CSV table of C-alpha atoms (C1' of nucleotides) in Angstrom, one decimal:
chain,number,residue,atom,x,y,z
A,1,MET,CA,-142.5,12.5,99.7
A,2,SER,CA,-141.2,9.7,101.9
A,3,GLY,CA,-142.1,11.7,105.0
A,4,ILE,CA,-138.9,10.4,106.7
A,5,SER,CA,-136.1,12.7,107.5
A,6,GLU,CA,-132.4,12.3,106.5
A,7,LYS,CA,-131.4,12.1,110.1
A,8,SER,CA,-133.9,9.3,110.8
A,9,VAL,CA,-132.7,7.3,107.8
A,10,ALA,CA,-129.1,7.6,108.9
A,11,ARG,CA,-130.0,6.4,112.4
A,12,LEU,CA,-132.1,3.5,111.1
A,13,SER,CA,-129.0,2.4,109.1
A,14,VAL,CA,-127.1,2.3,112.3
A,15,TYR,CA,-129.8,0.5,114.2
A,16,ARG,CA,-129.9,-2.2,111.6
A,17,ARG,CA,-126.2,-2.9,111.8
A,18,LEU,CA,-126.5,-3.1,115.5
A,19,LEU,CA,-129.5,-5.4,115.4
A,20,GLU,CA,-127.9,-7.7,112.9
A,21,GLY,CA,-124.9,-8.0,115.3
A,22,LEU,CA,-127.2,-8.7,118.2
A,23,ALA,CA,-129.3,-11.3,116.3
A,24,GLY,CA,-126.1,-13.0,115.1
A,25,GLY,CA,-124.7,-13.0,118.7
A,26,GLY,CA,-127.8,-14.8,120.0
A,27,ASP,CA,-129.6,-11.8,121.5
A,28,ALA,CA,-133.1,-12.3,120.2
A,29,GLN,CA,-135.0,-9.6,122.0
A,30,VAL,CA,-134.0,-6.0,122.6
A,31,TYR,CA,-135.5,-2.9,124.3
A,32,SER,CA,-135.5,0.6,122.9
A,33,HIS,CA,-133.4,1.8,125.8
A,34,GLU,CA,-130.8,-0.8,124.9
A,35,ILE,CA,-130.7,0.3,121.3
A,36,ALA,CA,-130.5,3.9,122.6
A,37,ARG,CA,-127.5,3.2,124.9
A,38,MET,CA,-125.6,1.3,122.3
A,39,THR,CA,-126.1,4.0,119.6
A,40,GLY,CA,-125.8,7.0,121.8
A,41,HIS,CA,-129.4,8.3,121.5
A,42,THR,CA,-132.5,8.4,123.7
A,43,PRO,CA,-135.1,5.7,124.0
A,44,ALA,CA,-137.8,8.1,122.9
A,45,LEU,CA,-135.9,9.0,119.7
A,46,VAL,CA,-135.3,5.3,118.9
A,47,ARG,CA,-139.0,4.6,119.2
A,48,ARG,CA,-139.9,7.7,117.2
A,49,ASP,CA,-137.6,6.5,114.4
A,50,LEU,CA,-139.1,3.0,114.5
A,51,MET,CA,-142.6,4.4,114.0
A,52,ALA,CA,-141.6,4.9,110.3
A,53,VAL,CA,-140.7,1.3,110.0
A,54,GLY,CA,-144.1,-0.1,110.9
A,55,PHE,CA,-142.6,-3.0,112.9
A,56,THR,CA,-144.3,-3.3,116.3
A,57,GLY,CA,-142.6,-4.4,119.5
A,58,SER,CA,-144.0,-6.0,122.6
A,59,SER,CA,-144.5,-4.1,125.7
A,60,SER,CA,-143.1,-6.9,127.8
A,61,ARG,CA,-140.2,-8.2,125.6
A,62,GLY,CA,-139.2,-5.3,123.5
A,63,TYR,CA,-138.4,-5.9,119.8
A,64,ASP,CA,-137.4,-9.1,118.0
A,65,ALA,CA,-133.9,-8.1,116.8
A,66,ALA,CA,-133.8,-10.2,113.6
A,67,GLY,CA,-137.3,-9.2,112.6
A,68,LEU,CA,-136.7,-5.5,113.3
A,69,ALA,CA,-133.5,-5.6,111.3
A,70,LYS,CA,-135.3,-7.1,108.4
A,71,ALA,CA,-138.2,-4.6,108.6
A,72,ILE,CA,-135.6,-1.7,108.6
A,73,GLY,CA,-134.1,-3.4,105.5
A,74,THR,CA,-137.4,-3.5,103.7
A,75,LEU,CA,-137.7,0.3,104.3
A,76,LEU,CA,-134.1,1.3,103.5
A,77,ASP,CA,-133.3,-1.2,100.7
A,78,GLY,CA,-136.6,-1.3,98.8
A,79,SER,CA,-137.2,-4.1,96.4
A,80,GLY,CA,-134.5,-4.5,93.7
A,81,ASP,CA,-130.7,-4.2,94.2
A,82,GLN,CA,-129.1,-0.9,93.9
A,83,MET,CA,-125.8,-0.1,92.3
A,84,ALA,CA,-123.3,2.6,92.6
A,85,ALA,CA,-120.4,3.8,90.5
A,86,LEU,CA,-117.1,5.4,91.7
A,87,VAL,CA,-115.6,8.3,90.0
A,88,GLY,CA,-111.9,8.9,90.8
A,89,VAL,CA,-109.6,5.9,91.5
A,90,GLY,CA,-106.9,7.7,93.4
A,91,ASN,CA,-105.8,7.0,97.0
A,92,LEU,CA,-109.2,7.7,98.4
A,93,GLY,CA,-111.1,6.0,95.6
A,94,ARG,CA,-109.2,2.8,96.0
A,95,ALA,CA,-109.7,2.9,99.8
A,96,LEU,CA,-113.5,3.3,99.2
A,97,LEU,CA,-113.5,0.4,96.7
A,98,ALA,CA,-111.9,-1.8,99.4
A,99,TYR,CA,-114.2,-0.5,102.1
A,100,PHE,CA,-117.5,-0.8,100.1
A,101,GLY,CA,-116.4,-4.0,98.3
A,102,SER,CA,-115.9,-6.1,101.4
A,103,ARG,CA,-118.9,-8.4,101.6
A,104,HIS,CA,-121.5,-6.2,103.4
A,105,ALA,CA,-122.8,-5.5,99.9
A,106,ARG,CA,-125.9,-3.6,100.6
A,107,VAL,CA,-125.2,-1.3,97.7
A,108,GLU,CA,-122.8,-2.8,95.1
A,109,VAL,CA,-120.1,-0.5,93.6
A,110,ALA,CA,-120.4,-2.0,90.1
A,111,MET,CA,-117.9,0.1,88.2
A,112,ALA,CA,-115.4,2.8,88.4
A,113,PHE,CA,-114.2,5.7,86.2
A,114,ASP,CA,-110.9,7.6,86.0
A,115,ALA,CA,-109.3,10.1,83.7
A,116,ASP,CA,-105.9,8.4,83.9
A,117,PRO,CA,-105.5,6.0,80.9
A,118,ARG,CA,-103.1,3.8,83.0
A,119,LYS,CA,-106.0,2.9,85.2
A,120,THR,CA,-108.7,2.4,82.7
A,121,GLY,CA,-109.3,-1.2,81.7
A,122,ARG,CA,-107.8,-2.5,84.9
A,123,VAL,CA,-109.7,-4.3,87.7
A,124,ILE,CA,-109.1,-2.7,91.1
A,125,HIS,CA,-110.4,-4.4,94.2
A,126,GLY,CA,-112.7,-6.4,92.0
A,127,CYS,CA,-114.1,-3.4,90.2
A,128,ARG,CA,-113.6,-2.6,86.6
A,129,CYS,CA,-112.3,0.8,85.7
A,130,TYR,CA,-113.4,2.7,82.6
A,131,ALA,CA,-112.4,6.1,81.0
A,132,VAL,CA,-114.5,9.0,82.2
A,133,GLU,CA,-115.6,9.7,78.7
A,134,GLN,CA,-117.7,6.5,78.7
A,135,MET,CA,-119.3,7.5,82.0
A,136,PRO,CA,-122.8,8.8,80.9
A,137,VAL,CA,-123.3,5.9,78.4
A,138,ARG,CA,-122.2,3.1,80.8
A,139,LEU,CA,-124.1,4.5,83.8
A,140,ARG,CA,-127.4,4.6,81.7
A,141,GLU,CA,-126.8,1.1,80.3
A,142,ALA,CA,-126.2,-0.4,83.7
A,143,GLY,CA,-129.0,1.6,85.3
A,144,ILE,CA,-126.8,2.9,88.1
A,145,ASP,CA,-128.4,5.4,90.4
A,146,VAL,CA,-125.8,6.4,92.9
A,147,GLY,CA,-122.5,8.1,92.1
A,148,VAL,CA,-119.6,8.2,94.5
A,149,LEU,CA,-117.3,11.2,93.8
A,150,ALA,CA,-113.7,10.8,94.9
A,151,VAL,CA,-111.9,13.2,92.6
A,152,PRO,CA,-109.9,16.3,93.4
A,153,ALA,CA,-111.9,19.5,94.1
A,154,SER,CA,-110.9,21.0,90.7
A,155,ARG,CA,-112.5,18.1,88.8
A,156,ALA,CA,-115.5,17.5,91.0
A,157,GLN,CA,-118.1,19.7,89.1
A,158,ALA,CA,-117.1,18.2,85.8
A,159,ALA,CA,-117.4,14.7,87.2
A,160,ALA,CA,-120.8,15.6,88.8
A,161,ASP,CA,-122.0,16.8,85.4
A,162,GLY,CA,-121.1,13.4,84.0
A,163,LEU,CA,-123.0,11.6,86.7
A,164,VAL,CA,-126.0,13.8,86.1
A,165,ASP,CA,-125.7,13.1,82.4
A,166,GLY,CA,-125.6,9.4,83.2
A,167,GLU,CA,-128.9,9.8,85.1
A,168,VAL,CA,-127.8,8.9,88.6
A,169,ARG,CA,-130.3,10.1,91.2
A,170,ALA,CA,-128.0,10.5,94.1
A,171,ILE,CA,-124.3,11.5,94.6
A,172,LEU,CA,-122.1,10.7,97.6
A,173,ASN,CA,-119.6,13.6,97.4
A,174,PHE,CA,-116.2,13.3,99.0
A,175,ALA,CA,-114.8,16.4,97.3
A,176,PRO,CA,-114.6,19.6,99.4
A,177,VAL,CA,-116.9,21.6,97.2
A,178,ARG,CA,-120.6,22.3,96.9
A,179,LEU,CA,-121.9,20.7,93.7
A,180,HIS,CA,-124.2,22.4,91.3
A,181,VAL,CA,-126.8,19.8,90.2
A,182,PRO,CA,-130.5,19.8,89.5
A,183,GLU,CA,-132.9,19.9,92.4
A,184,SER,CA,-134.1,16.4,91.8
A,185,ILE,CA,-130.7,14.8,92.6
A,186,PHE,CA,-129.9,14.0,96.2
A,187,VAL,CA,-126.4,15.0,97.3
A,188,GLU,CA,-124.7,13.7,100.5
A,189,ASN,CA,-121.5,15.6,101.3
A,190,MET,CA,-118.7,13.9,103.1
A,191,ASP,CA,-116.3,16.8,103.5
A,192,MET,CA,-113.4,15.3,105.4
A,193,ALA,CA,-111.4,18.6,105.6
A,194,THR,CA,-114.4,20.3,107.2
A,195,ALA,CA,-114.9,17.4,109.6
A,196,LEU,CA,-111.3,17.6,110.8
A,197,GLU,CA,-111.5,21.3,111.3
A,198,LYS,CA,-114.8,20.8,113.2
A,199,ALA,CA,-113.2,18.2,115.4
A,200,ALA,CA,-110.2,20.5,116.0
A,201,PHE,CA,-112.5,23.5,116.9
A,202,PHE,CA,-114.6,21.6,119.4
A,203,ALA,CA,-111.4,20.0,120.9
A,204,ARG,CA,-110.4,23.5,121.9
A,205,GLN,CA,-113.7,24.3,123.6
A,206,ARG,CA,-113.1,21.6,126.2
A,207,PRO,CA,-111.5,21.1,129.6
A,208,ALA,CA,-107.9,20.0,129.2
B,1,MET,CA,-119.7,27.3,126.0
B,2,SER,CA,-118.9,28.6,122.6
B,3,GLY,CA,-122.5,29.3,121.8
B,4,ILE,CA,-121.9,28.3,118.2
B,5,SER,CA,-123.5,25.3,116.7
B,6,GLU,CA,-121.9,22.3,115.0
B,7,LYS,CA,-123.6,23.1,111.8
B,8,SER,CA,-122.5,26.7,111.9
B,9,VAL,CA,-118.9,25.7,112.4
B,10,ALA,CA,-119.1,23.2,109.5
B,11,ARG,CA,-120.5,25.9,107.2
B,12,LEU,CA,-117.9,28.5,108.3
B,13,SER,CA,-115.2,26.1,107.3
B,14,VAL,CA,-116.8,25.8,103.9
B,15,TYR,CA,-117.2,29.6,103.6
B,16,ARG,CA,-113.5,30.1,104.5
B,17,ARG,CA,-112.3,27.8,101.7
B,18,LEU,CA,-114.5,29.5,99.3
B,19,LEU,CA,-113.4,33.0,100.4
B,20,GLU,CA,-109.7,32.0,100.1
B,21,GLY,CA,-110.4,30.9,96.6
B,22,LEU,CA,-112.1,34.1,95.7
B,23,ALA,CA,-109.5,36.3,97.3
B,24,GLY,CA,-106.7,34.3,95.5
B,25,GLY,CA,-108.6,34.7,92.2
B,26,GLY,CA,-108.7,38.5,92.6
B,27,ASP,CA,-112.3,38.7,93.8
B,28,ALA,CA,-111.9,41.2,96.6
B,29,GLN,CA,-115.5,41.9,97.6
B,30,VAL,CA,-118.3,39.5,98.0
B,31,TYR,CA,-122.0,39.7,99.0
B,32,SER,CA,-123.8,37.2,101.3
B,33,HIS,CA,-126.1,36.1,98.4
B,34,GLU,CA,-123.0,35.2,96.3
B,35,ILE,CA,-121.6,33.1,99.2
B,36,ALA,CA,-125.0,31.6,99.5
B,37,ARG,CA,-125.3,30.6,95.9
B,38,MET,CA,-121.9,29.1,95.8
B,39,THR,CA,-122.3,27.1,98.9
B,40,GLY,CA,-125.9,26.1,98.4
B,41,HIS,CA,-127.4,28.0,101.4
B,42,THR,CA,-129.6,31.1,101.8
B,43,PRO,CA,-128.2,34.6,102.2
B,44,ALA,CA,-129.9,35.0,105.5
B,45,LEU,CA,-128.3,31.9,106.9
B,46,VAL,CA,-124.9,33.0,105.7
B,47,ARG,CA,-125.3,36.3,107.4
B,48,ARG,CA,-126.5,34.6,110.6
B,49,ASP,CA,-123.4,32.4,110.6
B,50,LEU,CA,-121.2,35.4,110.1
B,51,MET,CA,-122.7,37.1,113.2
B,52,ALA,CA,-120.6,34.7,115.3
B,53,VAL,CA,-117.4,35.7,113.5
B,54,GLY,CA,-117.7,39.4,114.5
B,55,PHE,CA,-116.5,40.6,111.1
B,56,THR,CA,-118.6,43.4,109.7
B,57,GLY,CA,-119.4,43.9,106.1
B,58,SER,CA,-120.4,47.0,104.2
B,59,SER,CA,-124.0,47.6,103.0
B,60,SER,CA,-122.8,48.8,99.7
B,61,ARG,CA,-119.8,46.5,98.9
B,62,GLY,CA,-120.5,43.4,100.9
B,63,TYR,CA,-117.6,41.6,102.7
B,64,ASP,CA,-113.9,41.9,102.0
B,65,ALA,CA,-113.1,38.3,101.0
B,66,ALA,CA,-109.5,38.1,102.4
B,67,GLY,CA,-110.4,39.8,105.6
B,68,LEU,CA,-113.5,37.7,106.2
B,69,ALA,CA,-111.5,34.5,105.5
B,70,LYS,CA,-109.0,35.6,108.1
B,71,ALA,CA,-111.6,36.4,110.6
B,72,ILE,CA,-113.2,33.0,110.2
B,73,GLY,CA,-109.7,31.6,110.7
B,74,THR,CA,-109.3,33.4,114.0
B,75,LEU,CA,-112.5,31.9,115.2
B,76,LEU,CA,-112.0,28.3,113.9
B,77,ASP,CA,-108.2,27.9,114.4
B,78,GLY,CA,-107.7,29.7,117.6
B,79,SER,CA,-104.2,30.8,118.6
B,80,GLY,CA,-101.7,27.9,118.6
B,81,ASP,CA,-101.3,25.1,116.0
B,82,GLN,CA,-103.4,22.0,116.5
B,83,MET,CA,-102.2,18.5,115.8
B,84,ALA,CA,-103.9,15.3,115.1
B,85,ALA,CA,-102.9,11.6,115.1
B,86,LEU,CA,-104.1,8.8,112.9
B,87,VAL,CA,-104.9,5.4,114.2
B,88,GLY,CA,-105.1,2.6,111.6
B,89,VAL,CA,-102.8,2.7,108.6
B,90,GLY,CA,-104.8,0.5,106.3
B,91,ASN,CA,-106.2,1.4,102.9
B,92,LEU,CA,-108.4,4.2,104.3
B,93,GLY,CA,-105.8,5.5,106.8
B,94,ARG,CA,-103.2,5.8,104.0
B,95,ALA,CA,-105.7,7.7,101.9
B,96,LEU,CA,-106.4,10.0,104.8
B,97,LEU,CA,-102.7,10.7,105.3
B,98,ALA,CA,-102.4,11.6,101.6
B,99,TYR,CA,-105.5,13.7,101.8
B,100,PHE,CA,-104.8,15.6,105.0
B,101,GLY,CA,-101.0,15.7,104.4
B,102,SER,CA,-101.3,17.7,101.1
B,103,ARG,CA,-100.3,21.3,101.9
B,104,HIS,CA,-103.6,22.8,103.2
B,105,ALA,CA,-102.2,21.9,106.7
B,106,ARG,CA,-104.8,23.6,108.9
B,107,VAL,CA,-104.5,20.8,111.3
B,108,GLU,CA,-101.3,18.7,111.0
B,109,VAL,CA,-101.5,15.0,111.2
B,110,ALA,CA,-98.3,14.6,113.2
B,111,MET,CA,-98.1,10.8,113.8
B,112,ALA,CA,-99.8,7.5,113.0
B,113,PHE,CA,-100.3,4.3,114.9
B,114,ASP,CA,-100.9,0.7,113.7
B,115,ALA,CA,-101.0,-2.7,115.3
B,116,ASP,CA,-99.2,-4.3,112.4
B,117,PRO,CA,-95.4,-4.5,113.2
B,118,ARG,CA,-94.6,-4.3,109.5
B,119,LYS,CA,-95.9,-0.8,109.5
B,120,THR,CA,-94.5,0.6,112.7
B,121,GLY,CA,-91.2,2.5,112.3
B,122,ARG,CA,-92.0,3.3,108.6
B,123,VAL,CA,-92.8,6.8,107.3
B,124,ILE,CA,-95.9,6.8,105.2
B,125,HIS,CA,-96.9,9.9,103.2
B,126,GLY,CA,-94.5,11.9,105.4
B,127,CYS,CA,-96.0,10.6,108.6
B,128,ARG,CA,-94.1,8.4,111.1
B,129,CYS,CA,-95.9,5.2,112.2
B,130,TYR,CA,-95.7,3.8,115.7
B,131,ALA,CA,-97.0,0.8,117.5
B,132,VAL,CA,-100.4,1.2,119.1
B,133,GLU,CA,-99.0,0.3,122.6
B,134,GLN,CA,-97.1,3.6,122.5
B,135,MET,CA,-100.1,5.6,121.7
B,136,PRO,CA,-101.1,7.1,125.1
B,137,VAL,CA,-97.6,8.1,126.0
B,138,ARG,CA,-96.7,9.6,122.6
B,139,LEU,CA,-100.0,11.5,122.3
B,140,ARG,CA,-99.5,13.1,125.8
B,141,GLU,CA,-95.9,13.9,125.1
B,142,ALA,CA,-96.7,15.6,121.8
B,143,GLY,CA,-99.8,17.3,123.2
B,144,ILE,CA,-102.0,16.0,120.4
B,145,ASP,CA,-105.7,16.8,120.9
B,146,VAL,CA,-107.5,15.2,117.9
B,147,GLY,CA,-107.5,11.5,117.1
B,148,VAL,CA,-108.5,10.2,113.6
B,149,LEU,CA,-109.9,6.7,113.8
B,150,ALA,CA,-109.5,4.6,110.7
B,151,VAL,CA,-109.5,1.0,112.1
B,152,PRO,CA,-111.9,-1.8,111.5
B,153,ALA,CA,-115.2,-1.7,113.5
B,154,SER,CA,-114.0,-4.6,115.7
B,155,ARG,CA,-111.0,-2.6,116.9
B,156,ALA,CA,-112.6,0.9,117.1
B,157,GLN,CA,-113.5,0.9,120.7
B,158,ALA,CA,-110.1,-0.3,121.9
B,159,ALA,CA,-108.4,2.3,119.8
B,160,ALA,CA,-110.8,5.0,121.1
B,161,ASP,CA,-109.9,3.9,124.7
B,162,GLY,CA,-106.2,4.4,123.7
B,163,LEU,CA,-107.0,7.9,122.4
B,164,VAL,CA,-108.9,8.8,125.6
B,165,ASP,CA,-106.0,7.5,127.6
B,166,GLY,CA,-103.7,9.7,125.5
B,167,GLU,CA,-105.9,12.7,126.5
B,168,VAL,CA,-107.1,13.7,123.1
B,169,ARG,CA,-110.2,16.0,123.3
B,170,ALA,CA,-111.8,15.2,120.0
B,171,ILE,CA,-112.1,12.1,117.8
B,172,LEU,CA,-112.9,11.9,114.1
B,173,ASN,CA,-114.4,8.4,113.8
B,174,PHE,CA,-114.5,6.6,110.4
B,175,ALA,CA,-115.4,3.3,111.9
B,176,PRO,CA,-119.1,2.4,111.6
B,177,VAL,CA,-119.7,2.1,115.3
B,178,ARG,CA,-120.8,4.4,118.1
B,179,LEU,CA,-117.9,5.0,120.4
B,180,HIS,CA,-118.3,4.9,124.1
B,181,VAL,CA,-116.2,7.8,125.5
B,182,PRO,CA,-116.4,10.3,128.3
B,183,GLU,CA,-118.9,13.2,127.8
B,184,SER,CA,-116.1,15.7,127.7
B,185,ILE,CA,-114.7,14.3,124.4
B,186,PHE,CA,-116.1,15.5,121.1
B,187,VAL,CA,-116.8,12.8,118.6
B,188,GLU,CA,-117.5,13.4,114.9
B,189,ASN,CA,-118.7,10.4,113.1
B,190,MET,CA,-118.0,9.9,109.4
B,191,ASP,CA,-119.9,6.7,108.8
B,192,MET,CA,-119.4,6.0,105.1
B,193,ALA,CA,-121.5,2.8,105.0
B,194,THR,CA,-124.4,4.8,106.4
B,195,ALA,CA,-123.8,7.6,104.0
B,196,LEU,CA,-123.9,5.3,101.0
B,197,GLU,CA,-127.1,3.7,102.3
B,198,LYS,CA,-128.6,7.1,102.8
B,199,ALA,CA,-127.8,8.1,99.2
B,200,ALA,CA,-129.2,4.9,97.9
B,201,PHE,CA,-132.4,5.4,99.9
B,202,PHE,CA,-133.0,8.9,98.7
B,203,ALA,CA,-132.1,8.0,95.2
B,204,ARG,CA,-135.2,5.7,95.2
B,205,GLN,CA,-137.5,8.5,96.4
B,206,ARG,CA,-137.0,10.4,93.2
B,207,PRO,CA,-138.4,10.8,89.7
B,208,ALA,CA,-136.5,8.5,87.3
C,1,DA,C1',-143.5,-2.7,137.2
C,2,DC,C1',-141.9,-2.6,133.2
C,3,DT,C1',-142.5,-1.7,128.5
C,4,DT,C1',-144.3,0.5,123.7
C,5,DG,C1',-146.5,4.1,120.8
C,6,DT,C1',-147.6,8.8,120.5
C,7,DG,C1',-149.8,13.6,121.3
C,8,DA,C1',-148.0,17.7,123.0
C,9,DA,C1',-144.3,20.5,124.8
C,10,DA,C1',-139.6,22.0,124.4
C,11,DC,C1',-135.8,23.0,122.0
C,12,DG,C1',-132.9,24.1,117.9
C,13,DT,C1',-132.3,25.9,113.3
C,14,DT,C1',-133.6,28.5,109.3
C,15,DT,C1',-136.2,31.9,107.1
C,16,DC,C1',-138.8,36.1,107.0
C,17,DA,C1',-139.1,40.9,107.1
C,18,DC,C1',-137.6,45.2,108.1
C,19,DA,C1',-134.8,49.1,110.3
C,20,DG,C1',-130.7,51.4,109.2
C,21,DC,C1',-127.0,52.6,106.3
C,22,DG,C1',-124.0,53.7,102.2
D,1,DC,C1',-132.1,51.4,95.5
D,2,DG,C1',-129.7,47.0,97.4
D,3,DC,C1',-127.1,45.7,101.0
D,4,DT,C1',-126.1,44.2,106.2
D,5,DG,C1',-127.5,42.9,110.8
D,6,DT,C1',-131.1,41.1,113.6
D,7,DG,C1',-135.8,40.5,116.2
D,8,DA,C1',-139.5,37.6,115.5
D,9,DA,C1',-142.0,34.0,113.0
D,10,DA,C1',-141.8,29.5,110.9
D,11,DC,C1',-140.3,25.2,110.6
D,12,DG,C1',-137.9,20.8,112.0
D,13,DT,C1',-136.3,17.7,115.5
D,14,DT,C1',-136.1,15.8,120.0
D,15,DT,C1',-137.8,14.9,124.5
D,16,DC,C1',-141.5,14.7,127.8
D,17,DA,C1',-145.2,12.4,129.7
D,18,DC,C1',-148.7,9.3,129.8
D,19,DA,C1',-152.4,5.9,128.1
D,20,DA,C1',-152.4,1.3,127.1
D,21,DG,C1',-150.5,-3.4,126.8
D,22,DT,C1',-148.3,-7.5,128.9
DNA sequence: ACTTGTGAAACGTTTCACAGCG
DNA sequence: CGCTGTGAAACGTTTCACAAGT
């Protein structure tokens, strides 16, 4: 529907962070080949990605960094705020709360859920933790549309079912399993075990 | 050189985990369409990926789960053990140590590094922590070839330089920046901020 | 001379479709 | 039959190459 590919969205998110840094550092104008060098892509690809943004640069001066960052934001963030909920407040879950909680609150992690009664009711890294049983109701009440899954593999499908029941529309899945969810729900897998194996594999295919 | 794509390697890693689970659960034989359904791909893609493995199935019974898992292992793991080192023992770093440390030690995280002197010398989740200054020497001595980067964005490039100096051949990068490293080094980016923005974006492109 | 924006070519990945086999 | 293995087609993504702007 959006016509814009997953890869393009991911790169635009990276461009925006870079541009905000440049604009903050007093670098007002920037060329596609500079963005390309700093993000590890080609100038042509950067320009192709920017076509979707509808922000036009100048042939002589390139792009206005602050303006382009804002235009990317309009595309990526939409109008209203978006909220996410974390499921699984273990080692990884707490690290994610700290990571996502720290200021750059593009998407707010508004609540967390855990099965362990010792964690429910507590506030961890500024985020209140509820029992998993309350998940569908609380998600719907708060109108949360992104779920972040940081539970053990064995519990991932049950937790995903809870998120679907709570009517989230996207899931960021850190569990090393493929979730079974309705077609209409977007799933982004962050499989760290696979990523490490991949790195180890390609390490071996290299000159020593 | 290897002729096998990054995507294919990532999927093979997922297939293997699945197959080990099946074999352990007494499911001796499995068809490509079953692997496909459980991993969310198509049967044709599964068979295409398996072509690189060189393990042949039977038309009537499909693949031997245990044998196929082992064959994938031969391809992915190579001969000797592989070791990784973690840089950055903050919230995320400790979570990664717990995550990667737990038994399924396909790649062993053998040591960790941190700039904070209160952390150096300690053993965290079974992994000894050293000062970053010692990084290049210790990496070379131990023959470590994968670095896992879990430091703040502002320190990521310096830490990457240390890993390169220590002659790692691949880096698993959790920092939200593009690293500048020699061509010969494989970099796998795990940008969680971008992943969350991506999930939020595609959540919006959906029926409510 | 340098850029941007973009049609068209090149390249990579996935799916189709079917021969061959048990 | 329903399966595997695979050439060929379809599709998606990136790069090339150049017209047009400054």
